[in-house]
Amino acid sequence: MNEIEELSGLSFRISIIGFGAVGQGLAKVLLSKRETLQRMGIDIRVVAIADSVSLLKGSEGIDLEKALQAKEVSGRVGEEIDTGDGAREVLESVEHDLMVEATPTDIRSGEPALTHILRALASGKHVVTSNKGPFIHNHATLIETARKNDLMLRYEATVGGAMPIINLIQENLAGNTIERIEGVLNGTCNYILTRMADERLDYQHALLEAQELGIAEADPSYDVMGIDSASKLVILANTAYENDATFDDVKITGITEITPEALELAEKNGYTIRLIGEATRDRLVVAPKLVSKRHPLAIRGTLNIATIHTDLSKTITVSGAGAGSIETASAILSDIIHIYKRHEIKKGGGD
Amino acid sequence: MNEIEELSGLSFRISIIGFGAVGQGLAKVLLSKRETLQRMGIDIRVVAIADSVSLLKGSEGIDLEKALQAKEVSGRVGEEIDTGDGAREVLESVEHDLMVEATPTDIRSGEPALTHILRALASGKHVVTSNKGPFIHNHATLIETARKNDLMLRYEATVGGAMPIINLIQENLAGNTIERIEGVLNGTCNYILTRMADERLDYQHALLEAQELGIAEADPSYDVMGIDSASKLVILANTAYENDATFDDVKITGITEITPEALELAEKNGYTIRLIGEATRDRLVVAPKLVSKRHPLAIRGTLNIATIHTDLSKTITVSGAGAGSIETASAILSDIIHIYKRHEIKKGGGD
């Protein structure tokens, strides 16, 4: 065995499917953390990157700096693909251990991520994803497919960017019964509500400001109608209750009807209004609610926060940046490292 | 192989060393979670319990209900031991996989927990502990001993009871550089400060109230002098920075000199006073600080809270019950489950 083969036997090979903000964020994080990972004894090698029109392969490890540059200059990461299905080609032609699914979210169909993830699991790859789509209608299928294939499927990045909550529920609170989860799960809505209260702006003006700052999208409906919050709530609930709730199980009210007068009245009485997602085993609701200004859920700005009510650990609250490509990539990286470590134990075998 | 042997081959055997509030809390939690654990496919069997004067063994699994009852009735969990060293006897005479170290904390010597943990690791046992003592002067030795023996040493319960922070730093924030940690790490101090501000009590009156409610000890110095906060800060810093800081590296000021006038002045300006522990790579300080009432660290009552400032994930905040035997036992249980799962992977081998 020559030295190169030996090396590639030791490294953990990943593919990145989807090379938008999150995929590129992950490439940047892997570049900036090269030394940290080396110090941790972790050798992660990206062996394929696919965007919607092109594909880049490199079994010895792709030069991520070049890949980012190519994407910036040409809009494509690699060679154009005729099939239009880079993910399939990667799975069929590139040996690797883990797929990072980072294509854009489609909350209705879950596609193309759903197909990518199921195919990856069927062909022996672990999966880490930031894509909410697949989990909103097919949570149980995904979890069961991973389990059946003895592979890991991690999705911390789907809810609240870097806010650690999925793995918190699954690991730190292992053994606890989750009684209720409530949280502010959308930074755009929270920014708009914070500004409306602070500056007595009406909804339209606060939205415009958020759009100018890049906090709200040109079409803000996904956020302000509560759709994004509802999607995250479904994922949290299914994680906590091992249910198979879907998006259609959530009763949703957005923030578009909230008036400055309502906020002013709330503030006068020591309250404010927040868009709260609340999950119990039987009930999923996203709606604006009065929250005492002293309450942790009265969080300000674009932060996300969630409180988990449990039997043993009582009430645990976590908050953090709800979005951002680097924050999301950080959650993906910690999931990759988690899988890497388990993978190493398995390879090592014995006890 | 008969059925009993087969069963005991599959179960995960633990010993509990120290059977005070935390040890008994763990026994209660294991009892109340028997079905939950079964559903998770987890078979944990307590095969030895030692308190400071007695020892109870049972290779097929101790009846925890009876053990709790015996302790309550007689003050002893089992047979008196002549040697006065139940932990040693357990390690020498009881086959098991993991030791839970739950003896009382001695922050000066770290004993007897330090010896228990090092011996357990030397004899092939994983360790989970709630005891701060061993980590305040010997963090690096403990981590290195576990590593060298290819065993796991988990200590989530040492800081902030059920507040998930050790494993958060080590796992969810894996790959991140921790720039700074700041937190309210002692519920007793925080209760006293909250009451002083709300009711304009002086320190002595608020302390008395806390003692009457069982929130403060008869001798409150460990809490109010900042010693407990400093101990937790050392553990957090060593976890985040892989340093070997000790208790003597912390600059400590307690809350005993805070006056109602100082709090009143702070409140008038939208601030309050909190006992804040702050850690960077080079500097460990526990001291009362002005905190904006809108800031998450202005948390109220006996809760603990910590904010972790990182490069990738930006700012992550967690809060939860800082103490309580069931909350602490919950953190111990999640550490046991974590080790159990890795242990199962190793036994399974292959990929």
XYZ file of C-alpha atoms in Angstrom, chain A residues 29 32-33 36-37 40 126 150 156 162-165 167-168 170-177 198 294 300 303 311-321 326-327 330-331 333-334 337-338 341-343 345-347 349-351, chain B residues 29 32-33 36-37 40 126 150 156 162-165 167-168 170-177 198 294 300 303 311-321 326-327 330-331 333-334 337-338 341-343 345-347 349-351:
110
model
C -15.427 27.081 7.601
C -10.528 28.415 8.161
C -10.607 25.448 10.544
C -8.070 23.266 14.377
C -9.333 20.038 12.833
C -8.226 17.512 16.909
C -24.150 9.217 6.505
C -27.218 1.688 10.436
C -29.012 20.396 13.833
C -26.201 27.774 15.359
C -28.697 27.584 18.218
C -28.057 24.088 19.603
C -31.432 22.441 20.020
C -28.883 17.528 19.560
C -29.745 19.069 22.920
C -31.665 14.040 21.574
C -28.548 13.871 23.706
C -28.291 16.271 26.633
C -31.907 15.653 27.563
C -31.791 11.913 26.884
C -34.064 10.172 29.374
C -36.156 13.304 29.950
C -39.794 13.503 28.958
C -38.823 50.322 20.023
C -38.820 40.154 31.810
C -34.628 41.120 20.983
C -31.901 36.039 17.765
C -39.820 16.345 33.776
C -36.304 15.827 35.152
C -34.258 18.819 34.004
C -37.165 21.218 34.476
C -36.792 24.199 32.138
C -33.843 24.556 29.785
C -33.515 27.620 27.559
C -31.153 28.089 24.628
C -30.654 31.046 22.354
C -28.383 31.989 19.512
C -28.122 33.373 16.006
C -21.320 30.668 8.813
C -23.482 29.959 11.867
C -20.887 25.664 12.165
C -23.875 23.498 13.110
C -19.514 21.002 11.036
C -20.334 19.886 14.586
C -17.441 15.858 13.659
C -19.948 13.892 15.750
C -15.988 10.319 15.889
C -18.560 7.508 15.956
C -17.265 6.306 12.604
C -14.933 4.140 17.059
C -16.598 1.668 14.726
C -13.536 1.351 12.545
C -13.744 -1.877 16.868
C -13.060 -3.804 20.105
C -13.335 -2.233 23.511
C -34.458 8.765 38.247
C -38.879 6.368 37.374
C -37.310 5.990 33.903
C -38.384 4.954 29.073
C -34.952 3.342 29.069
C -34.852 3.210 24.155
C -15.883 4.685 32.367
C -9.417 4.693 26.054
C -21.850 17.603 32.679
C -29.213 20.364 34.381
C -27.997 23.387 32.416
C -26.343 21.735 29.411
C -22.968 23.394 28.983
C -21.226 18.782 26.412
C -22.434 21.847 24.518
C -17.343 19.832 23.625
C -19.855 18.620 21.073
C -22.333 21.145 19.718
C -19.616 23.775 19.412
C -16.966 21.354 18.148
C -14.736 23.213 15.698
C -15.582 26.604 17.180
C -12.983 28.741 18.910
C -37.098 43.456 44.171
C -32.644 43.745 29.227
C -33.865 36.091 37.955
C -31.536 29.916 37.606
C -15.983 32.630 16.229
C -18.359 30.596 14.056
C -21.574 30.227 16.031
C -21.336 33.756 17.442
C -23.141 33.954 20.774
C -24.913 30.962 22.294
C -26.754 31.287 25.590
C -28.065 28.477 27.784
C -29.949 28.603 31.037
C -31.540 26.167 33.411
C -31.901 25.006 36.981
C -33.136 15.340 40.252
C -31.833 17.953 37.801
C -30.721 14.015 34.885
C -27.370 15.362 33.682
C -28.210 10.013 33.267
C -27.649 11.718 29.900
C -26.663 7.117 28.081
C -24.039 8.810 25.918
C -24.335 4.215 23.207
C -20.634 4.526 22.350
C -19.967 1.360 24.311
C -21.043 0.738 19.013
C -17.663 -0.567 20.150
C -19.077 -3.920 21.186
C -17.675 -3.350 15.959
C -17.527 -3.279 12.155
C -19.145 -0.585 10.062
